[in-house]
Coordinates of C-alpha atoms and ligand atoms in Angstrom, one line a residue:
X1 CA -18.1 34.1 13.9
X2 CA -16.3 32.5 10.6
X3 CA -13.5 33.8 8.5
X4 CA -12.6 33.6 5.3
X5 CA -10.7 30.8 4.9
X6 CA -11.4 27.6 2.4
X7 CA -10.2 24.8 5.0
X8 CA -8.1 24.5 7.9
X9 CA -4.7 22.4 8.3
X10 CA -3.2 20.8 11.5
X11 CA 0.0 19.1 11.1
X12 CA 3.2 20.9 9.9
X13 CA 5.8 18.5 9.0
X14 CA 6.1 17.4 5.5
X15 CA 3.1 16.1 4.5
X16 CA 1.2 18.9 6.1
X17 CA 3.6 21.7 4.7
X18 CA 3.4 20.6 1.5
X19 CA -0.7 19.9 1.0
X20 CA -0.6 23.5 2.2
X21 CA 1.4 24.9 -0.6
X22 CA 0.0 22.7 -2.8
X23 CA -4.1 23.9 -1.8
X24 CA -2.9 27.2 -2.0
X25 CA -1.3 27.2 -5.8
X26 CA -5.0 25.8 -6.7
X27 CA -6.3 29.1 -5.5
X28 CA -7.3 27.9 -1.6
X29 CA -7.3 29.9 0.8
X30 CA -5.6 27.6 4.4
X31 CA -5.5 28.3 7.4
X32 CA -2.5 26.0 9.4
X33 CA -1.9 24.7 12.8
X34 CA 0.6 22.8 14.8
X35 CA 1.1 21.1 18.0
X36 CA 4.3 22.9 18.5
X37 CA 3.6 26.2 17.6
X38 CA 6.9 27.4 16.8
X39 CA 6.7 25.5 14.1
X40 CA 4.0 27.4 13.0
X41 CA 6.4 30.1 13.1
X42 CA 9.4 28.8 11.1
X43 CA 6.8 27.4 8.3
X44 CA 5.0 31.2 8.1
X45 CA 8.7 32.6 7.9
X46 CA 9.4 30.5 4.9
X47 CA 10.1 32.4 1.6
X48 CA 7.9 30.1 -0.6
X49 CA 5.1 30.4 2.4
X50 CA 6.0 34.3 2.2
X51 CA 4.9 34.3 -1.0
X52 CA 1.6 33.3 -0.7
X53 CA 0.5 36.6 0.9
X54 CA -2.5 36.3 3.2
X55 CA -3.7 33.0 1.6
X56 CA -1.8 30.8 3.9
X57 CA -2.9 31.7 8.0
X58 CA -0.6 30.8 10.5
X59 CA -2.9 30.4 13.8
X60 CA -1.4 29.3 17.5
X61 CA -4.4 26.8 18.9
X62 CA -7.1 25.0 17.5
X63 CA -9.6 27.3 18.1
X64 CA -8.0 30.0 16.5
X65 CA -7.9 27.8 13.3
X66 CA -11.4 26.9 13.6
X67 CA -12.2 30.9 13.9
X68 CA -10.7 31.6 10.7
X69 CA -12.9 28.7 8.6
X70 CA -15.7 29.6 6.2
X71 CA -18.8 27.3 7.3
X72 CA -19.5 24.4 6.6
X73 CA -15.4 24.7 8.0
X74 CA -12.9 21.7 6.7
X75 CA -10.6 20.8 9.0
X76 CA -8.2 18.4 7.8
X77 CA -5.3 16.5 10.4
X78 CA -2.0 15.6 9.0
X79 CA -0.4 14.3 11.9
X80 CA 1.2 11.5 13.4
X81 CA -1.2 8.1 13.4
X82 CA 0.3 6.0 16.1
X83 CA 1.5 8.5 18.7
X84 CA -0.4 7.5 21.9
X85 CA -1.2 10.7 24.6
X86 CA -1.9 10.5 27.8
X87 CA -5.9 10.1 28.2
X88 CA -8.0 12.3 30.2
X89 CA -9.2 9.4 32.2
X90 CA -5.7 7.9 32.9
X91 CA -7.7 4.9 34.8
X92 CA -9.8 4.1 32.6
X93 CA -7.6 4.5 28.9
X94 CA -3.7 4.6 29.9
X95 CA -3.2 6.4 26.5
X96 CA -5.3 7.4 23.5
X97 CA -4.3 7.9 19.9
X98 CA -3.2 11.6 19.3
X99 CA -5.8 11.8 16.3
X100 CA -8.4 10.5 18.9
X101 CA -7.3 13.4 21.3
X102 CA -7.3 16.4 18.9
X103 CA -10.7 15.2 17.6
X104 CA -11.9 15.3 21.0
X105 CA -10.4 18.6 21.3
X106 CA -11.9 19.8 18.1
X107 CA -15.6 18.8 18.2
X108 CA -16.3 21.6 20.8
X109 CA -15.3 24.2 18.5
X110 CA -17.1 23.0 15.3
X111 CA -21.2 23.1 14.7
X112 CA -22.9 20.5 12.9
X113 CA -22.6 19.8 9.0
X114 CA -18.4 20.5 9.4
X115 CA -15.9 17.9 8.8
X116 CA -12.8 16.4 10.4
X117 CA -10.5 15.0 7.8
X118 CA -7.9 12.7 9.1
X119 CA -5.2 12.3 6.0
X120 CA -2.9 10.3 7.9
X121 CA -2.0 6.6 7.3
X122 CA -4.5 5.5 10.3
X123 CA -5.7 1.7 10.6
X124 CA -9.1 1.3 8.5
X125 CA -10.9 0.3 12.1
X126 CA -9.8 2.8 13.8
X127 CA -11.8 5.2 10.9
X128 CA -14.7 3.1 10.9
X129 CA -15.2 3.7 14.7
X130 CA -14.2 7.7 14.0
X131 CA -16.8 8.0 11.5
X132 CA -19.5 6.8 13.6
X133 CA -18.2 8.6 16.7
X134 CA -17.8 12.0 14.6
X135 CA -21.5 11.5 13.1
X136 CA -23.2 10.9 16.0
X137 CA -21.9 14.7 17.3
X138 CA -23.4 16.1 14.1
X139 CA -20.1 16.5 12.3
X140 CA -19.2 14.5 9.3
X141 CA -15.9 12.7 8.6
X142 CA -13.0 12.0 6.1
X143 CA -10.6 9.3 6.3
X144 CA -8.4 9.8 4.0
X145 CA -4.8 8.1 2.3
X146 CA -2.9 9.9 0.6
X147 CA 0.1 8.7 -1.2
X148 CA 3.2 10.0 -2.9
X149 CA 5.2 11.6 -0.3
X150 CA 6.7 14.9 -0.2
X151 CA 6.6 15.4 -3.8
X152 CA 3.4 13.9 -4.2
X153 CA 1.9 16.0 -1.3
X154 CA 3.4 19.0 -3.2
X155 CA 2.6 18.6 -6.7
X156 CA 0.0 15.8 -6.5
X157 CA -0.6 13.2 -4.8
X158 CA -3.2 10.5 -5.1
X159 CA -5.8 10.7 -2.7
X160 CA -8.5 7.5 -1.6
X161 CA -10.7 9.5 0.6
X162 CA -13.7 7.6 2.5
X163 CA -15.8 8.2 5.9
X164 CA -19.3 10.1 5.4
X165 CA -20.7 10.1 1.9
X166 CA -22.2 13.4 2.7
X167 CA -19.0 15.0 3.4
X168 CA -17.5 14.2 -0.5
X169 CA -19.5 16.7 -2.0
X170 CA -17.5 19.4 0.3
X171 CA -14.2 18.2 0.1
X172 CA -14.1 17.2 -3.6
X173 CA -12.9 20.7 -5.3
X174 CA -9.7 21.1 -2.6
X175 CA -9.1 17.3 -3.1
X176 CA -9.7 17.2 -6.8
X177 CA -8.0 20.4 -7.8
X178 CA -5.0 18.9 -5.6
X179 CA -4.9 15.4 -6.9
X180 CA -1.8 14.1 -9.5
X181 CA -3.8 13.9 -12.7
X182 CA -3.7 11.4 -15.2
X183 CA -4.5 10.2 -19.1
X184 CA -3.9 11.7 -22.5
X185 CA -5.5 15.2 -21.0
X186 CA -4.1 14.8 -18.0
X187 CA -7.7 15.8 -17.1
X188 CA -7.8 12.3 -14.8
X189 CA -8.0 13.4 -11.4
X190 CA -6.4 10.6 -9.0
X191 CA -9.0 11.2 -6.4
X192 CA -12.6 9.8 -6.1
X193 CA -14.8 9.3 -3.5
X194 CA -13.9 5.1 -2.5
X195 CA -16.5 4.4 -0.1
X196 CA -18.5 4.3 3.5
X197 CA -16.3 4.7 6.6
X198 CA -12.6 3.2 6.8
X199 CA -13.0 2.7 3.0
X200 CA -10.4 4.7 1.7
X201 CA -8.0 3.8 4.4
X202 CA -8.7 0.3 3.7
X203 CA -7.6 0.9 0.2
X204 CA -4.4 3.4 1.2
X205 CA -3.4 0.0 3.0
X206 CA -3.4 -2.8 0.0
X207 CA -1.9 0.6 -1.9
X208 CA 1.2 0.7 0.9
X209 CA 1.0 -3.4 1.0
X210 CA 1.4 -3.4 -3.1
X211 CA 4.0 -1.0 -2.9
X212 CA 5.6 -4.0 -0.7
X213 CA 5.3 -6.2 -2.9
X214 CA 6.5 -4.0 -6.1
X215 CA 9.8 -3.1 -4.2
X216 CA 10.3 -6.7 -3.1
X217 CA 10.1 -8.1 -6.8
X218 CA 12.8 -5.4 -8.0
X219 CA 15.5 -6.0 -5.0
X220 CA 15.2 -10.0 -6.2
X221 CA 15.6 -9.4 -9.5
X222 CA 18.5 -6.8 -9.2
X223 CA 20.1 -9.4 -6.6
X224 CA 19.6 -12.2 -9.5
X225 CA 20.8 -9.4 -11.9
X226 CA 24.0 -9.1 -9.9
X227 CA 24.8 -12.5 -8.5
X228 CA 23.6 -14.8 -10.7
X229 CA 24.8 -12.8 -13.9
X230 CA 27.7 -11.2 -12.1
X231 CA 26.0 -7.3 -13.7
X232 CA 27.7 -4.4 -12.3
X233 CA 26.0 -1.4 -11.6
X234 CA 26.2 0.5 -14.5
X235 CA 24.7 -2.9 -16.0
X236 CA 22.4 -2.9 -13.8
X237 CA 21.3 1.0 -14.2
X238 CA 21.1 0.2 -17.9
X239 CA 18.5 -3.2 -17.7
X240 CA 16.3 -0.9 -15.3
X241 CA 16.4 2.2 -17.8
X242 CA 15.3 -0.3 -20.5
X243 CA 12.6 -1.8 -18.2
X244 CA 11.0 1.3 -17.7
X245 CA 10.6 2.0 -21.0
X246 CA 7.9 -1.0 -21.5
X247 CA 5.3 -3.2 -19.3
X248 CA 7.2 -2.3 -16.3
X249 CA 7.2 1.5 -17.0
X250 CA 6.4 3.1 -13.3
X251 CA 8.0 5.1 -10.4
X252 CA 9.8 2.5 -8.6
X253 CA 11.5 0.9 -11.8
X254 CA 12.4 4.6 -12.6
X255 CA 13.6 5.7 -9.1
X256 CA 15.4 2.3 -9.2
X257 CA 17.5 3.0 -12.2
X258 CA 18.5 6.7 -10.7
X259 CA 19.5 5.2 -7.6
X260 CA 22.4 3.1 -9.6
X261 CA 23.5 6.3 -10.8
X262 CA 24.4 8.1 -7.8
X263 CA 28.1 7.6 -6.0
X264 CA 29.0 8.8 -2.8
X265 CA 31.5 12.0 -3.2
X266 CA 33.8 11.0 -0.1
X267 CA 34.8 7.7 -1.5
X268 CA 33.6 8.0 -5.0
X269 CA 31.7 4.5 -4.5
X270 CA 28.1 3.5 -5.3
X271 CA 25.8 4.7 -2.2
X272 CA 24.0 1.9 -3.2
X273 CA 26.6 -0.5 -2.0
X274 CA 27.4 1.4 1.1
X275 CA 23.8 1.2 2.5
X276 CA 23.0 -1.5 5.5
X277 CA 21.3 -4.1 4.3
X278 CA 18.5 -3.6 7.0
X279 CA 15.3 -2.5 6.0
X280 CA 12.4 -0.6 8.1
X281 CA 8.7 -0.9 7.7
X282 CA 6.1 1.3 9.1
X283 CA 3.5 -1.2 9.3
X284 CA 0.6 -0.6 7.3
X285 CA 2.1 -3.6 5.0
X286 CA 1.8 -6.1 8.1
X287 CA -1.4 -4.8 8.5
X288 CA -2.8 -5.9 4.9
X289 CA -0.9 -8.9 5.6
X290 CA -2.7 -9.9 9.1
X291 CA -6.0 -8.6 7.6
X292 CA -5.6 -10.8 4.5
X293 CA -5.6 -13.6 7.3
X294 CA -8.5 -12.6 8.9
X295 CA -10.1 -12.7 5.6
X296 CA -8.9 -15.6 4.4
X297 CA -7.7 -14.3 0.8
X298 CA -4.2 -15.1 0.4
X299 CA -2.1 -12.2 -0.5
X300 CA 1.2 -13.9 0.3
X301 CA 3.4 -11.8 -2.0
X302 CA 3.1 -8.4 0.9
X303 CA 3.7 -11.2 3.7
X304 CA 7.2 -12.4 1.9
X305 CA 8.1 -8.8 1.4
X306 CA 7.0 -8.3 5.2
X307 CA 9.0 -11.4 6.0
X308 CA 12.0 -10.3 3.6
X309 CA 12.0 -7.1 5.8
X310 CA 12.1 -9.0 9.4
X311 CA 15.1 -11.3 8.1
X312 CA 16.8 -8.3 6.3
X313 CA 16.6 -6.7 9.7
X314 CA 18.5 -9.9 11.4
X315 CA 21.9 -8.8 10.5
X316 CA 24.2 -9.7 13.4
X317 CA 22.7 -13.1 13.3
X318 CA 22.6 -13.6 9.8
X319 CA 26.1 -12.6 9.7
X320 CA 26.8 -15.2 12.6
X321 CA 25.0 -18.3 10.3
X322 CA 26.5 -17.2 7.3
X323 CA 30.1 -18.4 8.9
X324 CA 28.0 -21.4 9.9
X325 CA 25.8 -22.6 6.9
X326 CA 27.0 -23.4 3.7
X327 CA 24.9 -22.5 0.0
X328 CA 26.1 -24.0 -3.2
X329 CA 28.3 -23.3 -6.2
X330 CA 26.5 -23.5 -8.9
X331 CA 28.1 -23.3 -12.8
X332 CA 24.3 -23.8 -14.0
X333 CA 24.7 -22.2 -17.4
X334 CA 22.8 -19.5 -18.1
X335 CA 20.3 -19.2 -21.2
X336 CA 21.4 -16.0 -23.6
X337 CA 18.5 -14.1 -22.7
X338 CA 18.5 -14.4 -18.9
X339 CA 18.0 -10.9 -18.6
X340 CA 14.6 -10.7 -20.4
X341 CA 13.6 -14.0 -18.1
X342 CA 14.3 -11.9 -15.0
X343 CA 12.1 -9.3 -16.8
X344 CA 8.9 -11.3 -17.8
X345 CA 9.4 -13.2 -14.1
X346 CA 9.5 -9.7 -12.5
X347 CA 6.0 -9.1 -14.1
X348 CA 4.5 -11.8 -13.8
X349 CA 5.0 -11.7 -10.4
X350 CA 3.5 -8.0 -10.3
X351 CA 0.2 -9.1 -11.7
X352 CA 0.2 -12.1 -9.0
X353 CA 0.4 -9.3 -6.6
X354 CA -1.8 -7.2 -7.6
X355 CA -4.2 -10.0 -7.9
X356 CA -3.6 -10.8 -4.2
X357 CA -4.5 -7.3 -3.5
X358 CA -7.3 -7.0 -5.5
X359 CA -9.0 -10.1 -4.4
X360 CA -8.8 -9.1 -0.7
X361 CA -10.2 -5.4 -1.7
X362 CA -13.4 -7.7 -3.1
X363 CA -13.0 -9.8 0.0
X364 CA -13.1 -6.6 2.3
X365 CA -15.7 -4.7 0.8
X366 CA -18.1 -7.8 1.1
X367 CA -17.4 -7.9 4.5
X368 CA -17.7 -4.6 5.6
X369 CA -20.7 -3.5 2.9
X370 CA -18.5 -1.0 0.9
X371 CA -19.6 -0.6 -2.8
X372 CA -15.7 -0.2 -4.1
X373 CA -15.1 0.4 -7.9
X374 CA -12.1 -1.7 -8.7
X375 CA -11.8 0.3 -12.1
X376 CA -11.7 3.8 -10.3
X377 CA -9.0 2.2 -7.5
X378 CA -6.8 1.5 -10.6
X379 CA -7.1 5.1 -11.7
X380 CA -6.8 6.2 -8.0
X381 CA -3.2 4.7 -8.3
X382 CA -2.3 5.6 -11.6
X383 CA -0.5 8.9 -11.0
X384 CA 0.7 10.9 -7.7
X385 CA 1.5 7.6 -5.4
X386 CA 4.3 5.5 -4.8
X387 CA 2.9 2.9 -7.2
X388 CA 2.1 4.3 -10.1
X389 CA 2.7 2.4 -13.3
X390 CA 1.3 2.0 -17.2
X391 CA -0.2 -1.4 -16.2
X392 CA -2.3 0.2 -14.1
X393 CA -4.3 0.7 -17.4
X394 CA -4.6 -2.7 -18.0
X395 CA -6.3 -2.7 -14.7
X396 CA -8.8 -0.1 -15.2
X397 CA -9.4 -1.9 -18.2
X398 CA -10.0 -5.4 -17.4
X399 CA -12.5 -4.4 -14.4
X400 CA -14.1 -2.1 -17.0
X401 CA -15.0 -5.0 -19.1
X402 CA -16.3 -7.0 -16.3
X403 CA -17.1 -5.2 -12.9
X404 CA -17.2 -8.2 -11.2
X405 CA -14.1 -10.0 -12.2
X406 CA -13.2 -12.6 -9.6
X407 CA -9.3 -12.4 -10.0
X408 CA -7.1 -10.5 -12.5
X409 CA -5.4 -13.7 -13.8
X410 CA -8.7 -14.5 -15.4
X411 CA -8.7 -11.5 -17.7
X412 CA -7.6 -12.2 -21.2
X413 CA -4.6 -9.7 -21.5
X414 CA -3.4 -10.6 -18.0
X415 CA -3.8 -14.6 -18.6
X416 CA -1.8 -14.4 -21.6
X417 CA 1.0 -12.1 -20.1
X418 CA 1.1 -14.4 -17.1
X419 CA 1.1 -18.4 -19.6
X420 CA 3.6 -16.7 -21.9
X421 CA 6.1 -15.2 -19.2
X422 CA 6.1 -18.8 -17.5
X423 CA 8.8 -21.0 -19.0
X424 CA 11.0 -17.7 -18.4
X425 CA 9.7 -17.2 -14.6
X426 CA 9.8 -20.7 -14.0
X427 CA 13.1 -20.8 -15.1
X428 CA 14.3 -18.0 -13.2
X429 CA 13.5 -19.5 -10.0
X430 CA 14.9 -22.8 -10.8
X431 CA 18.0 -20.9 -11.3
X432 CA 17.7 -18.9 -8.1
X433 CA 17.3 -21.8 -6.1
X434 CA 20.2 -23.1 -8.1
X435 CA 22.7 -20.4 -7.2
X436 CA 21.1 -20.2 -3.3
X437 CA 19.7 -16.9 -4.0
X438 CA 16.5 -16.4 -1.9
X439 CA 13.4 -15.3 -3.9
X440 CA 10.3 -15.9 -1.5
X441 CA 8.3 -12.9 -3.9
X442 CA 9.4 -14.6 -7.0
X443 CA 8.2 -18.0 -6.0
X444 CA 5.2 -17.1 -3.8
X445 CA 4.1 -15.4 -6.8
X446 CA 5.0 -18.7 -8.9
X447 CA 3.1 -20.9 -6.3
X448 CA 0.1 -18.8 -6.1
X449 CA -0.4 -18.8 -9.9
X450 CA 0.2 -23.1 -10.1
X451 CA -2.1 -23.2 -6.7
X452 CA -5.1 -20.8 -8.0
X453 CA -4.9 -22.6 -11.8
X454 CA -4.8 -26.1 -9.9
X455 CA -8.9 -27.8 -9.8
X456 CA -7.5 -30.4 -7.4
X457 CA -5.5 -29.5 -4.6
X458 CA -3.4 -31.9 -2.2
X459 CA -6.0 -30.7 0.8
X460 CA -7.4 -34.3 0.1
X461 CA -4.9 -35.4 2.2
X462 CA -4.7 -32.5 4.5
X463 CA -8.7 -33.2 5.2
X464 CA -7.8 -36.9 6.3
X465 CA -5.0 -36.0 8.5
X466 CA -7.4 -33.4 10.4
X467 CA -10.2 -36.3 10.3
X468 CA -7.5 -38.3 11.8
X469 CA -5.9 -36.7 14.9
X470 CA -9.0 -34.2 15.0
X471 CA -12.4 -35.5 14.3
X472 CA -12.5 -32.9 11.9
X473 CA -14.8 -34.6 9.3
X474 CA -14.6 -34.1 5.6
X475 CA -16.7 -34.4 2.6
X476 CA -16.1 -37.0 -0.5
X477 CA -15.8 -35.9 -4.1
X478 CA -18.0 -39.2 -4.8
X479 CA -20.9 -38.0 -2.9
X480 CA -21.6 -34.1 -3.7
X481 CA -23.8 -32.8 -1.6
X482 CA -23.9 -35.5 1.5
X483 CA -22.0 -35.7 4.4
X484 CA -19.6 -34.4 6.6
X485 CA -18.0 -38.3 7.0
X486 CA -16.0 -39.4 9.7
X487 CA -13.5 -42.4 9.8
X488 CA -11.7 -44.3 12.5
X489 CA -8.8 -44.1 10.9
X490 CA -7.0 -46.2 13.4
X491 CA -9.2 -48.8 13.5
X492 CA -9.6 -48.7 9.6
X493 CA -5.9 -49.4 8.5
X494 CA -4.7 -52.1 7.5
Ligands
NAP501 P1 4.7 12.7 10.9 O1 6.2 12.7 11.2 O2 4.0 11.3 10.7 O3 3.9 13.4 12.1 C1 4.4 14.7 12.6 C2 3.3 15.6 12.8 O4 2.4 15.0 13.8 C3 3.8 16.9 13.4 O5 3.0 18.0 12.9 C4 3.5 16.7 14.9 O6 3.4 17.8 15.7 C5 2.2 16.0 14.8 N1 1.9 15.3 16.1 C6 2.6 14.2 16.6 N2 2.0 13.8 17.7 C7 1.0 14.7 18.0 C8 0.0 14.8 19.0 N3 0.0 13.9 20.0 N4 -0.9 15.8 18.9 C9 -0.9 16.6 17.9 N5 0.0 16.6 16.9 C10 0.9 15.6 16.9 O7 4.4 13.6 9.7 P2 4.3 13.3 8.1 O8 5.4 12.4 7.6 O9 4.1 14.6 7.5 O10 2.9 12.5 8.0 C11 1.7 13.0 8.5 C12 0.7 11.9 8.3 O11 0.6 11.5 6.9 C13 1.0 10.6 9.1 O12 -0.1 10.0 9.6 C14 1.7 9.7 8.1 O13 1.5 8.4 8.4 C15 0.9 10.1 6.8 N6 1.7 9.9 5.6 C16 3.0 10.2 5.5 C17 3.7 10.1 4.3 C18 5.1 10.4 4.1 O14 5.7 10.1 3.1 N7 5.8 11.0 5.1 C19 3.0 9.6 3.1 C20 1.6 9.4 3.3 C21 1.0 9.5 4.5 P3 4.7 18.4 16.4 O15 5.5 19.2 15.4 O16 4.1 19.2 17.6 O17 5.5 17.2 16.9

């Protein structure tokens, strides 16, 4: 038996809800699902759901959502990725992930050629392994990110689907028609097809680890904008309104300035300045981070910002050491245009990062045989998500010119961007570490650029000390190609 409906949806809290609605103003036809069916319920009982006649389904278990599917049937999860559940075999797996337990739920109801869809922010592995699973039953699978949040979810988000190639050509009309769009037509769509298996999640990651990065940069340079220049928040409001409307024009600049706007009505104060100082993460920027390091690329800029997170979180002791350990006073004078220094350091910085995270996306795809176009990514990012900027042009571009561009810094627009901002972002951190203002994004960012521009290297050194305690070997610049050598070092000195 099959229904009627274009695809089916299991997951009813925000994201889920608002795909829904979202799918259904593009002329689909869902059918929905929950875990807690009640909540099934409420969301069918909603006006703007109410509205939607009988082209939204509210069913009460998955196999009554997989009766109402048109074949080949869609069923797409929008649920939590980390939740464990108890597993059926409690010996052998104390808990599987919730995804892994609906799939196994699901694959009984569904006949080859259908797809599972997974749209939540899952670990790239764990869709690699899911895609093979989910083939070898007949079925074909989606991994999916999908970026922008509730608003995105509802009016267009940017989606970086990957899993089984086979399975695009089904899901690209819903995903497409769905998608933020972008350019001069706005006939863009920020969703294409990113690659084999845990592809697309792979690249929802460095997405979530840029955003990192991105939000990082600005909470340094509003903290240089209010404590090294004393700016208050109106002042403040005003630099990021003016930022937007250039290079830096993107959400988070623009969310950024709003936020500076808004006082709280009981005591007429900022909110701003009324928030704890102790910020959350979710995890998927850790992950780039750790996965950078099993890479070997070095995208330090989403470590700091990981890093600034785990300190941030320290309060109680930070308040403790702050009684204990004294910063400077600095009356370092500050150059007239201090603001627009702040400004080219801030992206300077960005392009760093984004150079990080492109070079690990290279990295990635070499390792696990995924034919990613860097160009398309750009695009991908460009409208709908939490990152989306202007720059991301000059992205699209610069790949564009040369597909197999080793590192954005090497692109002509982005080289001379990053050599002409660098007496002003040099300056900048000079004068942070000046006024004991921490700016590990800033600087990483700084060090990156003098380390990847540097031929020679201090590791000279480093190679002897290894040689030394470690019988580690090294090679000599005088004899390309020979070697390794080995020295008794202790024996040698003199
Ligand atoms: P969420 O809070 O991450 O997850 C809640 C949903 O997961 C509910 O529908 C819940 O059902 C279901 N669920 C939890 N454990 C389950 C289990 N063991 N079996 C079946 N269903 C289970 O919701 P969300 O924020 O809408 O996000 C959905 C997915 O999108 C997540 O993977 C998230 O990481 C990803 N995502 C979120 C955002 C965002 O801005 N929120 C952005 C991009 C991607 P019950 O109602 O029964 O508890």
């Amino acid at each position: 038996m099959s229904g009627n409906y274009d695809i089916g949806l299991m997951g009813l809290a925000v994201m889920g809800q608002n795909l829904v609605l979202n799918m259904v103003d593009h002329g689909y036809k869902v059918a929905v699902f929950n875990r807690t069916t009640s909540k099934v319920d409420e969301f069918m009982a909603m006006s703007e759901c109410k509205s939607k006649g009988d082209n939204i389904v509210g069913t009460h278990s998955l196999k009554e959502l997989v009766a109402q599917l048109k074949r080949p049937r869609l069923v797409m999860l929008m649920i939590q990725s980390k939740d464990a559940v108890p597993a059926p075999d409690i010996a052998l797996y104390p808990k599987i992930a919730a995804i892994d337990a609906v799939i196994e739920e699901l694959i009984p109801l569904l006949e080859p050629g259908d797809v599972i869809i997974d749209g939540g922010n899952t670990h790239y592995l764990d869709t690699e392994r899911r895609t093979k699973f989910i083939e070898d039953k007949g079925l074909l699978f989606i991994g999916t990110g999908v970026s922008g949040g509730e608003e995105g979810a509802r009016k267009g988000p940017s989606i970086m689907p990957g899993g089984t190639e086979k399975a695009w050509e089904l899901v690209k009309p819903i995903f497409q028609a769905i998608s933020a769009k972008v350019g001069p037509k706005n006939d863009i769509s920020c969703c294409e097809w990113v690659g084999a298996r845990g592809a697309g999640h792979y690249v929802k990651m460095i997405h979530n680890g840029i955003e990192y990065g991105d939000m990082q940069l600005i909470c340094e340079a509003y903290w240089l904008l209010k404590h090294a220049l004393g700016y208050s928040n109106e002042q403040i409001q005003k630099t990021f309104a003016d930022w937007n409307k250039g290079e830096l024009d993107s959400y988070l600049i623009d969310i950024t300035k709003d936020i500076f706007t808004v006082k709280d009505k009981a005591t007429a104060q900022y909110l701003v300045d009324l928030i704890l100082d102790t910020a959350g993460a979710k995890g998927t920027g850790k992950w780039m981070s750790q996965l950078a390091l099993d890479l070997g690329t070095p995208s330090s800029l989403v470590t700091e910002a990981v890093y600034a997170r785990c300190i941030s979180a320290m309060k109680d002791e930070r308040v403790r050491a702050s009684k204990v350990l004294k910063g400077v006073s600095s009356n370092a004078k500050l150059p007239a245009d201090f603001v627009e220094q702040i400004r080219k350091a801030l992206y300077a910085s960005k392009i760093c990062s984004y150079a990080q995270g492109y070079v690990q996306m290279q990295a990635a795809a070499k390792e696990y045989d995924w034919k990613l176009n860097f160009g398309d990514i750009a695009m991908l990012w460009r409208g709908g998500c939490i990152i989306r900027a202007v720059f991301l042009d000059r992205i699209k571009e610069a790949f564009d010119a040369d597909a197999n561009l080793e590192n954005l810094l090497l692109n002509p627009y982005f080289q001379n961007v990053v050599e002409s901002a660098q007496g002003a972002w040099r300056n900048v951190v000079k004068t942070a570490i000046d006024f004991g203002i921490a700016v590990p994004a800033f600087s990483t960012a700084l060090s990156y650029y003098d380390s990847y521009r540097s031929a020679v290297l201090p590791a000279n050194l480093l190679q002897a000390q290894r040689d030394y305690f470690g019988a580690h070997t090294y090679h000599r610049i005088d004899k390309p190609g020979e070697g390794p050598f080995h020295t008794d070092w202790i024996n040698e000195r003199q």
